[in-house]
Amino acid sequence: MEHIRTPKVLHSLVYNVERLPTNSSGSPLIIRCKNFHVYRLLIPQEKDCLDVLASLTQLSCPERYGELFCFSFNPNLDKELREKAWGFINLKAEFSRMGIPCNLWHVTAANHEYRLCDTYPSELFVPKSASPAVIVGSAKFRSRGRLPVLSYFHRDTSASICRSSQPLTGFSARSSDDEQMLQAIMKSNPVSEFMYVVDTRPKLNAMANRAAGKGYENEDHYTNIKLQFIGIENIHVMRNSQQKYLSVGELAAPSMSDFLWGLENSGWLKHIKAVLDAGVFIAKAVAEDGVSVLVHCSDGWDRTAQACSVASVLLDPYYRTIKGLMVLIEKDWVSFGHKFSHRYAHLDGDPKEVSPVMDQFLECVWQLMQQFPCAFEFSERFLIQLHTHIYSCQHGNFIGNCQKERRDLRLQERTHSLWPHLWENRAEYTNPLYRTDHSQTQGVLKPLTTAYCFKFWKGMYGRAEKSVASHQSPADCLNAVREESQQLEEELSSHQEVPREMDAGQGIHMHA
Amino acid sequence: MELSEHIKTANVEDVTLRRPFHPALRGTLCVTSHHLLFSDRKDEASWQLLILLKNIDAIEKRAVGSSGTITIKCKDLLVLQLEIPGMEECLNIASSIEALSSLESVTEMYPFFYRPSHLTLNGPWGLSSTEQYYKQTERLWDRWRVSTLNSDYSVCPSYPSAVIMPREVDDDKLIRSARFRQGGRFPVLSYCHHRNGMVIMRSSQPLTGANKKRCKEDELLLQAVIDGSELGYIIDLRSAQQAQQARMTGGGFESKSFYSHWKRIHRHHERGKVVQESLIKLVEACSDPSHSVDRWLSKLENSKWLSHVHSALSTAGLVVECVERDGHSVLVHGSEGTDNTLLVSSLAQLILDPASRTVTGFLCLLEREWIQAGHPFQQRCAHSAYSHARLKQECPIFLLLLDCVWQVWRQFPLALEFSEALLLRLAQEVYASNYGTFLCNSEQERCAAGVKENTHCLFQSLLRPDIEEQYLNPLYEPTDLAIWPSVHPQSLQLWTGLFLRWTEYAQNMEEAREEVWSIVKEHHEQAGPDRTNNTLSTHCDTLTPFENLMDELTIL
């Protein structure tokens, strides 16, 4: 590479370290990172190499939360600012942006102190018509108590997206509370006569769960529901698929056929399409048909989070802004108990718990950006930055597996929040083609999900290719042009000094 | 037979036209000698669709009750449907289209009848000639000369009348060298590098045959090319084995013992039918949106189109490496020297030479390296991806060139003065055109048919300021450096602008392009004329592909 920079790699980002046989020039070491960077070191002395290998191996898999970088990371913020920073994203404000609470939906205290469901947030939004008994009864009938609650409310149609885990139906069990809960959700959309239950699993997997006392809603027992299976594979399939996908990027000198065959064989893009298809189905139901949807998978923290958040990005232009995407991740992923520490191997733990669930969500957003280049306020760089932070453990936001665990770890007192940091640097992440008044910016996105629309995400997965060093991008060029135009315009239109923050805040009028 | 005799039914009313992403329209269909015209006369603001019959690659007829449906598949990959009331009319229309879309005689083709009021036939045709090119290129004057030995096209029928040759080799030697090369295509200068004076030559294969014949004059000619420097490279666009086999049919390669200062490198390139079939398979894969991802990737792989793109760019990169990095001259050839040879030599120039990256420079490159150099356009582009006709000499090598240029442009979005729109326009014009530029197979044929006297030149028309503007790259920022494209498979992409041109996919991209223009235009207005030059500049200390970030903005 031509630009000399001292590479810094956080220990937490190290995926694995491989030592190759010592040769005449020294001992080669390959460090593979969780954000798909690959570093190749040549260490003159074999002994030093072994030492580095041993320390890296140890440091890259801490056993306790206390060892994570976020607990020692100190950006010199005083206490007050740090607390304020943690309040940067406010989910209550987000629900009120959607128009919640309203005459149909309200907040329930049922999960106060996490007594109903320890992996849910303490504040839940449920239909007003659902009684406390129904809420408790429904939670009892759902895997891990993850009862159906509101994720997104679509003001234009009054249709909602709710989420839950699978019901404990087994082969024949039923719960009138749970049935009433779904009825209440359906009724919260006054004009609609039915609702969808989207089971994001392949039907076969859902059926197999019945043997373990779980399963899916019986359409005979729940009145006015339509059950739809989407067929997103489970975390183990996804983990293996990504491994294969990555190895395609690492091939030494592949032919075009090797490469394309490798893509096909990994199945990765097929899985990305499945996730996007789920989002498209839900968004269509909500926006076009005005029908509410309950989304679940098994536990309701992986595929459900993917499907709900992809649908939200399609439905609501706000989630296509920089701040909006932060809010969405905070809501659908962080607060609803997506198991960040397990999935992204923050600690040395069960490798079977690891899976690139969030990677897939970010990639779905990227694929959408390819189809709608003007619709997103942020650029690819923002997604890549988010991806790195999900793995890096530099900030407290993604530590732990649910809200309760984060509270018990006192993360807000002991670590810093990522969001204000990204927000301050948002100029780096803006898409020059984004304009709040552009037609692509408005309304619901209706992407094609034809196979040929899915591309290899080179910015993310092509980082092992060493010959490519990018210094500059057309996006940067356009941003520079745009910024300069604005400055000139200001010079022309007024002779007064315009405060610098004003023009840095372009594109935020939507949620100002 | 007069063209009009092919037309049995000239007009049909109440025809329904179906196009992708547009509501069906009813109107009048009209067949003329060269066009299919559909007009919707419902309102005052009538809408018309005019298609050159030559653009039609295949038609399919289907009877539905008493009416018929004709599916028209165009060479620019557009597919249309016409519902025609009355079976007889439908069959008449179909047979007229079939006859008139495959005219063999050049002078009957539309460019000979295209007479727009704003163009006149007097005046020079084309952008440049060999003589003019020589005059403009001062670095050639010392060691090179213009030879007019081919002025009557007798030495090499597919070469232009003038070629650029080493000063010290006289025409007699050239004639002998020509006899030793297939089709008389002796080694001629294609490009002289502005940094070090090294050259790219091109030719056809030497006719060594099974007996390993040699030709002293050919050897001397190549010796004169490297002029005392130690080494030159011969890039043979066939595998070593294919080159060996070529000897059995009278062809061959330059042997080490007779061309001791030349190092031969073999790079296998597919040609002819194989490439044509790749195009057919790729277009077929793109036209079925119901494929699963697995099936799509499998079909994309199976078409091998991207493999051809990969090979072409890799070999062009190799030529550039020899010239720019190693500082040696190169001779490129395959068999005939009219297809892959031109592909590789022109791509190498685009990578090396900043002058070929402007709109004018690029069109001049195409004129010199494809039109004048004798790429047999008429044979190669007779049919495109849909035709059911038995393949003869069709081969989309020129389309492959445009695809490769698109890949370079994608990786270096600031380095080319033109945009994707120009490439798309050329992809269309090469198959069916109002202009005479792509007619015939060589200068000799164009001369005989009177193309220059009786048709208009496409390239000249593209350079008219009001037209050229549509094809400019808003982000253009010239650089003197070579632009080396990455040829890693993950850096190469399907050219969606061409192959998915008529799908919904292309529509959002159009909006994005407009957005880029409006940002840049707004900027120019703000900055005023005197400030426009320095503002787009961004520092390019090293030129490596930006494609990582291009994925942010693949539409520019």
Tab-separated table of N, CA and C in Angstrom, chain A residues 120 138 141-151 160-170 178-179 181-182 185 195-210 213-219 222 225-234 274-275 278-279 281-282 292-309 311 332 336:
chain	number	residue	atom	x	y	z
A	120	TYR	N	-36.403	-8.285	27.119
A	120	TYR	CA	-37.110	-7.168	26.491
A	120	TYR	C	-36.730	-5.866	27.191
A	138	SER	N	-50.180	-13.862	27.606
A	138	SER	CA	-49.534	-13.995	26.304
A	138	SER	C	-48.042	-14.232	26.475
A	141	PHE	N	-47.192	-17.714	27.175
A	141	PHE	CA	-47.368	-18.630	26.056
A	141	PHE	C	-46.321	-18.411	24.958
A	142	ARG	N	-45.382	-17.509	25.199
A	142	ARG	CA	-44.362	-17.244	24.180
A	142	ARG	C	-43.000	-17.666	24.707
A	143	SER	N	-42.205	-18.186	23.822
A	143	SER	CA	-40.856	-18.607	24.162
A	143	SER	C	-40.122	-17.467	24.869
A	144	ARG	N	-39.548	-17.751	26.013
A	144	ARG	CA	-38.794	-16.792	26.825
A	144	ARG	C	-39.578	-15.539	27.188
A	145	GLY	N	-40.890	-15.683	27.198
A	145	GLY	CA	-41.731	-14.562	27.612
A	145	GLY	C	-41.755	-13.396	26.647
A	146	ARG	N	-41.241	-13.613	25.416
A	146	ARG	CA	-41.175	-12.491	24.468
A	146	ARG	C	-42.512	-12.345	23.756
A	147	LEU	N	-43.397	-11.623	24.424
A	147	LEU	CA	-44.770	-11.487	23.929
A	147	LEU	C	-44.840	-10.512	22.757
A	148	PRO	N	-45.939	-10.521	22.014
A	148	PRO	CA	-46.097	-9.577	20.898
A	148	PRO	C	-46.211	-8.134	21.398
A	149	VAL	N	-45.322	-7.279	20.955
A	149	VAL	CA	-45.382	-5.856	21.300
A	149	VAL	C	-45.073	-5.020	20.057
A	150	LEU	N	-45.332	-3.743	20.174
A	150	LEU	CA	-45.200	-2.864	19.018
A	150	LEU	C	-43.737	-2.576	18.680
A	151	SER	N	-43.414	-2.684	17.406
A	151	SER	CA	-42.083	-2.285	16.950
A	151	SER	C	-42.168	-1.005	16.106
A	160	SER	N	-49.565	-1.661	11.913
A	160	SER	CA	-48.382	-1.700	12.776
A	160	SER	C	-47.535	-2.930	12.479
A	161	ILE	N	-46.289	-2.858	12.898
A	161	ILE	CA	-45.437	-4.043	12.899
A	161	ILE	C	-45.206	-4.410	14.359
A	162	CYS	N	-45.619	-5.602	14.731
A	162	CYS	CA	-45.363	-6.077	16.086
A	162	CYS	C	-44.371	-7.220	16.001
A	163	ARG	N	-43.758	-7.544	17.131
A	163	ARG	CA	-42.778	-8.616	17.108
A	163	ARG	C	-42.905	-9.457	18.370
A	164	SER	N	-42.463	-10.697	18.268
A	164	SER	CA	-42.536	-11.605	19.410
A	164	SER	C	-41.600	-12.778	19.148
A	165	SER	N	-41.641	-13.755	20.053
A	165	SER	CA	-40.990	-15.032	19.777
A	165	SER	C	-42.067	-16.023	19.349
A	166	GLN	N	-41.664	-17.260	19.126
A	166	GLN	CA	-42.654	-18.249	18.690
A	166	GLN	C	-43.591	-18.626	19.844
A	167	PRO	N	-44.818	-19.005	19.514
A	167	PRO	CA	-45.748	-19.440	20.561
A	167	PRO	C	-45.435	-20.868	20.993
A	168	LEU	N	-45.819	-21.192	22.248
A	168	LEU	CA	-45.523	-22.534	22.773
A	168	LEU	C	-46.679	-23.470	22.438
A	169	THR	N	-46.923	-23.646	21.176
A	169	THR	CA	-48.083	-24.422	20.756
A	169	THR	C	-47.846	-25.923	20.826
A	170	GLY	N	-46.622	-26.343	20.627
A	170	GLY	CA	-46.403	-27.782	20.492
A	170	GLY	C	-47.314	-28.300	19.401
A	178	ASP	N	-53.114	-15.308	24.569
A	178	ASP	CA	-52.303	-14.988	23.398
A	178	ASP	C	-53.203	-14.709	22.190
A	179	GLU	N	-54.258	-15.504	22.062
A	179	GLU	CA	-55.199	-15.276	20.962
A	179	GLU	C	-55.853	-13.902	21.089
A	181	MET	N	-54.523	-11.401	22.584
A	181	MET	CA	-53.474	-10.407	22.337
A	181	MET	C	-53.392	-10.095	20.837
A	182	LEU	N	-53.378	-11.143	20.011
A	182	LEU	CA	-53.314	-10.921	18.567
A	182	LEU	C	-54.567	-10.213	18.058
A	185	ILE	N	-54.217	-6.657	18.764
A	185	ILE	CA	-53.307	-6.002	17.814
A	185	ILE	C	-54.039	-5.734	16.499
A	195	MET	N	-54.972	-9.813	10.028
A	195	MET	CA	-53.569	-9.432	10.144
A	195	MET	C	-52.687	-10.579	9.686
A	196	TYR	N	-51.486	-10.222	9.326
A	196	TYR	CA	-50.524	-11.253	8.960
A	196	TYR	C	-49.711	-11.666	10.170
A	197	VAL	N	-49.425	-12.962	10.271
A	197	VAL	CA	-48.361	-13.409	11.161
A	197	VAL	C	-47.247	-13.891	10.248
A	198	VAL	N	-46.148	-13.187	10.271
A	198	VAL	CA	-45.024	-13.569	9.415
A	198	VAL	C	-44.041	-14.384	10.243
A	199	ASP	N	-43.967	-15.662	9.941
A	199	ASP	CA	-42.957	-16.512	10.576
A	199	ASP	C	-41.765	-16.532	9.631
A	200	THR	N	-40.670	-15.913	10.066
A	200	THR	CA	-39.558	-15.699	9.134
A	200	THR	C	-38.749	-16.961	8.891
A	201	ARG	N	-39.121	-18.062	9.555
A	201	ARG	CA	-38.351	-19.298	9.379
A	201	ARG	C	-38.856	-20.085	8.174
A	202	PRO	N	-38.057	-20.998	7.676
A	202	PRO	CA	-38.591	-21.948	6.708
A	202	PRO	C	-39.666	-22.790	7.403
A	203	LYS	N	-40.722	-23.126	6.708
A	203	LYS	CA	-41.839	-23.822	7.339
A	203	LYS	C	-41.403	-25.121	8.029
A	204	LEU	N	-40.473	-25.806	7.400
A	204	LEU	CA	-40.013	-27.076	7.953
A	204	LEU	C	-39.397	-26.889	9.345
A	205	ASN	N	-38.596	-25.841	9.487
A	205	ASN	CA	-37.979	-25.558	10.786
A	205	ASN	C	-39.046	-25.243	11.822
A	206	ALA	N	-40.047	-24.471	11.402
A	206	ALA	CA	-41.112	-24.093	12.325
A	206	ALA	C	-41.860	-25.336	12.794
A	207	MET	N	-42.094	-26.255	11.863
A	207	MET	CA	-42.815	-27.483	12.220
A	207	MET	C	-41.985	-28.330	13.172
A	208	ALA	N	-40.685	-28.381	12.916
A	208	ALA	CA	-39.815	-29.188	13.762
A	208	ALA	C	-39.838	-28.681	15.200
A	209	ASN	N	-40.031	-27.384	15.365
A	209	ASN	CA	-40.065	-26.801	16.707
A	209	ASN	C	-41.254	-27.294	17.529
A	210	ARG	N	-42.279	-27.779	16.847
A	210	ARG	CA	-43.453	-28.240	17.590
A	210	ARG	C	-43.121	-29.410	18.495
A	213	GLY	N	-42.311	-28.465	21.884
A	213	GLY	CA	-43.323	-27.686	22.604
A	213	GLY	C	-43.441	-26.251	22.127
A	214	LYS	N	-42.808	-25.949	21.015
A	214	LYS	CA	-42.898	-24.594	20.455
A	214	LYS	C	-43.638	-24.658	19.131
A	215	GLY	N	-43.357	-23.757	18.216
A	215	GLY	CA	-44.015	-23.906	16.920
A	215	GLY	C	-44.534	-22.607	16.367
A	216	TYR	N	-45.753	-22.665	15.790
A	216	TYR	CA	-46.301	-21.471	15.157
A	216	TYR	C	-47.810	-21.432	15.364
A	217	GLU	N	-48.408	-20.314	15.080
A	217	GLU	CA	-49.827	-20.101	15.348
A	217	GLU	C	-50.687	-21.007	14.467
A	218	ASN	N	-51.651	-21.636	15.087
A	218	ASN	CA	-52.625	-22.430	14.349
A	218	ASN	C	-53.714	-21.485	13.846
A	219	GLU	N	-53.880	-21.444	12.529
A	219	GLU	CA	-54.828	-20.482	11.962
A	219	GLU	C	-56.273	-20.766	12.380
A	222	TYR	N	-56.530	-18.895	16.031
A	222	TYR	CA	-56.450	-17.430	16.015
A	222	TYR	C	-57.381	-16.939	14.930
A	225	ILE	N	-56.247	-14.360	11.250
A	225	ILE	CA	-54.831	-14.178	10.935
A	225	ILE	C	-54.500	-14.944	9.658
A	226	LYS	N	-53.521	-14.421	8.965
A	226	LYS	CA	-52.970	-15.169	7.832
A	226	LYS	C	-51.513	-15.436	8.131
A	227	LEU	N	-51.154	-16.690	8.075
A	227	LEU	CA	-49.794	-17.070	8.431
A	227	LEU	C	-48.940	-17.122	7.170
A	228	GLN	N	-47.773	-16.526	7.259
A	228	GLN	CA	-46.889	-16.503	6.092
A	228	GLN	C	-45.478	-16.894	6.514
A	229	PHE	N	-44.951	-17.939	5.885
A	229	PHE	CA	-43.556	-18.300	6.160
A	229	PHE	C	-42.654	-17.610	5.141
A	230	ILE	N	-41.465	-17.180	5.583
A	230	ILE	CA	-40.578	-16.469	4.656
A	230	ILE	C	-39.352	-17.309	4.296
A	231	GLY	N	-38.856	-18.067	5.240
A	231	GLY	CA	-37.761	-18.964	4.881
A	231	GLY	C	-36.377	-18.370	4.981
A	232	ILE	N	-36.137	-17.571	6.040
A	232	ILE	CA	-34.759	-17.143	6.311
A	232	ILE	C	-34.114	-18.266	7.126
A	233	GLU	N	-32.935	-18.656	6.749
A	233	GLU	CA	-32.288	-19.778	7.435
A	233	GLU	C	-31.788	-19.364	8.823
A	234	ASN	N	-31.415	-20.373	9.646
A	234	ASN	CA	-31.022	-20.053	11.016
A	234	ASN	C	-29.571	-19.566	11.118
A	274	ALA	N	-33.329	-13.348	0.930
A	274	ALA	CA	-34.411	-13.829	1.791
A	274	ALA	C	-34.763	-12.769	2.839
A	275	VAL	N	-33.745	-12.155	3.429
A	275	VAL	CA	-34.002	-11.128	4.449
A	275	VAL	C	-34.708	-9.933	3.818
A	278	ALA	N	-38.297	-10.655	3.094
A	278	ALA	CA	-39.130	-10.571	4.295
A	278	ALA	C	-39.524	-9.120	4.534
A	279	GLY	N	-38.539	-8.216	4.449
A	279	GLY	CA	-38.822	-6.797	4.659
A	279	GLY	C	-39.814	-6.264	3.634
A	281	PHE	N	-42.091	-7.933	1.976
A	281	PHE	CA	-43.435	-8.467	2.234
A	281	PHE	C	-44.130	-7.645	3.321
A	282	ILE	N	-43.408	-7.405	4.421
A	282	ILE	CA	-43.999	-6.687	5.557
A	282	ILE	C	-44.337	-5.249	5.165
A	292	SER	N	-51.860	-4.945	9.535
A	292	SER	CA	-50.824	-5.078	10.557
A	292	SER	C	-50.131	-6.430	10.448
A	293	VAL	N	-48.917	-6.467	10.951
A	293	VAL	CA	-48.130	-7.692	10.834
A	293	VAL	C	-47.502	-8.016	12.184
A	294	LEU	N	-47.587	-9.262	12.584
A	294	LEU	CA	-46.794	-9.738	13.712
A	294	LEU	C	-45.653	-10.566	13.140
A	295	VAL	N	-44.433	-10.207	13.518
A	295	VAL	CA	-43.264	-10.905	12.981
A	295	VAL	C	-42.638	-11.728	14.094
A	296	HIS	N	-42.338	-12.981	13.802
A	296	HIS	CA	-41.524	-13.728	14.770
A	296	HIS	C	-40.698	-14.778	14.067
A	297	CYS	N	-39.738	-15.327	14.819
A	297	CYS	CA	-38.973	-16.463	14.315
A	297	CYS	C	-38.985	-17.465	15.455
A	298	SER	N	-37.855	-17.871	15.977
A	298	SER	CA	-37.893	-18.747	17.140
A	298	SER	C	-37.884	-17.904	18.404
A	299	ASP	N	-36.744	-17.268	18.691
A	299	ASP	CA	-36.659	-16.445	19.891
A	299	ASP	C	-37.054	-15.001	19.631
A	300	GLY	N	-37.088	-14.634	18.390
A	300	GLY	CA	-37.510	-13.275	18.061
A	300	GLY	C	-36.435	-12.240	18.293
A	301	TRP	N	-35.180	-12.647	18.239
A	301	TRP	CA	-34.130	-11.631	18.407
A	301	TRP	C	-33.133	-11.595	17.247
A	302	ASP	N	-33.238	-12.490	16.299
A	302	ASP	CA	-32.333	-12.423	15.148
A	302	ASP	C	-33.095	-12.106	13.855
A	303	ARG	N	-33.733	-13.135	13.303
A	303	ARG	CA	-34.453	-12.934	12.042
A	303	ARG	C	-35.563	-11.908	12.187
A	304	THR	N	-36.216	-11.926	13.374
A	304	THR	CA	-37.286	-10.966	13.605
A	304	THR	C	-36.751	-9.537	13.566
A	305	ALA	N	-35.589	-9.351	14.218
A	305	ALA	CA	-34.985	-8.014	14.208
A	305	ALA	C	-34.633	-7.611	12.781
A	306	GLN	N	-34.110	-8.557	12.013
A	306	GLN	CA	-33.763	-8.252	10.616
A	306	GLN	C	-34.992	-7.835	9.821
A	307	ALA	N	-36.031	-8.672	9.901
A	307	ALA	CA	-37.213	-8.431	9.078
A	307	ALA	C	-37.879	-7.112	9.458
A	308	CYS	N	-38.020	-6.864	10.770
A	308	CYS	CA	-38.675	-5.620	11.214
A	308	CYS	C	-37.867	-4.403	10.792
A	309	SER	N	-36.552	-4.473	10.941
A	309	SER	CA	-35.784	-3.267	10.659
A	309	SER	C	-35.656	-3.022	9.156
A	311	ALA	N	-37.957	-3.799	6.997
A	311	ALA	CA	-39.269	-3.251	6.638
A	311	ALA	C	-39.348	-1.780	7.023
A	332	ASP	N	-34.751	-1.608	17.355
A	332	ASP	CA	-35.052	-2.983	16.945
A	332	ASP	C	-33.989	-3.981	17.369
A	336	PHE	N	-34.417	-4.445	22.035
A	336	PHE	CA	-35.198	-5.680	22.009
A	336	PHE	C	-34.359	-6.938	22.218
